[in-house]
């Protein structure tokens, strides 16, 4: 059984027991989060697609940790102009564990 949910304008395919990293959410570590924007629900050959969401279904997850991702280096360079700009970025994330698809 799996579901497709939305979080932070992105879509994720989730299975019970799976841990995944989402964009930063404002929730304490150990608290539960209900994702009620379920786009698709599949149980074997029985597939339910929402228009756009499925009413009455939700995915329950527990917040495992908060953190920051790997550093990404950005370099802007213009040839023959003596211009080079270097920047870095680390994206904040929230790691959640999917407990139940209801």
CSV table of C-alpha atoms in Angstrom, one decimal, residues 1-96:
chain,number,residue,atom,x,y,z
A,1,UNK,CA,0.0,0.0,0.0
A,2,UNK,CA,1.3,3.4,-0.9
A,3,UNK,CA,0.1,7.0,-1.3
A,4,UNK,CA,1.2,10.2,-3.0
A,5,UNK,CA,1.0,13.3,-0.8
A,6,UNK,CA,1.9,17.0,-1.2
A,7,UNK,CA,4.2,18.9,1.2
A,8,UNK,CA,5.7,22.3,0.4
A,9,UNK,CA,4.5,22.3,-3.2
A,10,UNK,CA,6.3,19.0,-3.9
A,11,UNK,CA,4.8,15.5,-4.3
A,12,UNK,CA,6.1,12.4,-2.5
A,13,UNK,CA,5.3,8.7,-2.9
A,14,UNK,CA,5.2,7.3,0.6
A,15,UNK,CA,4.9,3.8,2.2
A,16,UNK,CA,4.3,2.9,5.8
A,17,UNK,CA,7.6,2.8,7.8
A,18,UNK,CA,9.5,4.9,5.3
A,19,UNK,CA,11.6,7.9,6.4
A,20,UNK,CA,12.0,10.9,4.1
A,21,UNK,CA,13.4,14.4,4.1
A,22,UNK,CA,10.9,17.2,3.5
A,23,UNK,CA,11.3,20.9,3.3
A,24,UNK,CA,11.5,22.5,6.7
A,25,UNK,CA,8.3,22.1,8.7
A,26,UNK,CA,7.4,24.0,11.9
A,27,UNK,CA,6.9,21.0,14.2
A,28,UNK,CA,8.7,19.7,17.3
A,29,UNK,CA,10.8,16.5,17.3
A,30,UNK,CA,8.6,13.6,18.3
A,31,UNK,CA,5.3,15.3,17.3
A,32,UNK,CA,2.9,13.9,14.8
A,33,UNK,CA,1.9,15.5,11.5
A,34,UNK,CA,-1.2,14.8,9.5
A,35,UNK,CA,-0.9,15.1,5.7
A,36,UNK,CA,-4.5,15.5,4.5
A,37,UNK,CA,-3.6,16.4,0.9
A,38,UNK,CA,-3.5,12.9,-0.5
A,39,UNK,CA,-3.4,12.8,-4.3
A,40,UNK,CA,-3.4,9.1,-4.9
A,41,UNK,CA,-4.0,6.0,-2.8
A,42,UNK,CA,-3.0,2.5,-4.0
A,43,UNK,CA,-3.7,-0.8,-2.3
A,44,UNK,CA,-2.6,-3.6,-4.7
A,45,UNK,CA,-4.8,-3.3,-7.9
A,46,UNK,CA,-7.2,-0.9,-6.1
A,47,UNK,CA,-6.1,2.6,-7.1
A,48,UNK,CA,-8.0,5.8,-6.0
A,49,UNK,CA,-7.2,9.1,-7.6
A,50,UNK,CA,-8.4,12.4,-6.1
A,51,UNK,CA,-9.8,15.4,-7.9
A,52,UNK,CA,-7.4,17.0,-6.8
A,53,UNK,CA,-7.4,15.4,-3.3
A,54,UNK,CA,-9.1,12.3,-1.8
A,55,UNK,CA,-11.6,13.2,0.9
A,56,UNK,CA,-11.4,11.4,4.2
A,57,UNK,CA,-7.9,10.0,3.8
A,58,UNK,CA,-4.7,11.2,5.5
A,59,UNK,CA,-1.2,10.1,6.1
A,60,UNK,CA,0.2,10.3,9.7
A,61,UNK,CA,3.9,10.9,10.2
A,62,UNK,CA,6.2,11.5,13.2
A,63,UNK,CA,9.0,14.1,13.1
A,64,UNK,CA,12.3,12.4,13.6
A,65,UNK,CA,14.8,15.3,13.3
A,66,UNK,CA,15.6,18.6,11.8
A,67,UNK,CA,18.8,19.4,9.9
A,68,UNK,CA,20.6,21.0,7.0
A,69,UNK,CA,21.5,19.3,3.8
A,70,UNK,CA,24.8,19.1,2.0
A,71,UNK,CA,26.4,22.3,0.9
A,72,UNK,CA,25.9,23.3,-2.7
A,73,UNK,CA,28.5,25.6,-4.4
A,74,UNK,CA,27.3,28.2,-6.8
A,75,UNK,CA,29.8,30.0,-9.1
A,76,UNK,CA,28.8,32.8,-11.4
A,77,UNK,CA,31.5,33.6,-14.0
A,78,UNK,CA,31.7,36.1,-16.9
A,79,UNK,CA,34.7,35.5,-19.2
A,80,UNK,CA,37.0,38.4,-20.0
A,81,UNK,CA,35.2,40.7,-17.6
A,82,UNK,CA,37.2,40.0,-14.4
A,83,UNK,CA,34.0,38.9,-12.7
A,84,UNK,CA,33.6,35.7,-10.6
A,85,UNK,CA,31.1,35.3,-7.7
A,86,UNK,CA,31.1,32.3,-5.5
A,87,UNK,CA,28.3,31.4,-3.1
A,88,UNK,CA,27.1,28.4,-1.1
A,89,UNK,CA,23.7,27.2,0.1
A,90,UNK,CA,22.5,24.6,2.6
A,91,UNK,CA,18.8,23.7,2.5
A,92,UNK,CA,16.9,23.1,5.8
A,93,UNK,CA,14.9,19.9,6.0
A,94,UNK,CA,12.7,18.0,8.4
A,95,UNK,CA,13.1,14.2,8.5
A,96,UNK,CA,9.8,12.4,9.1
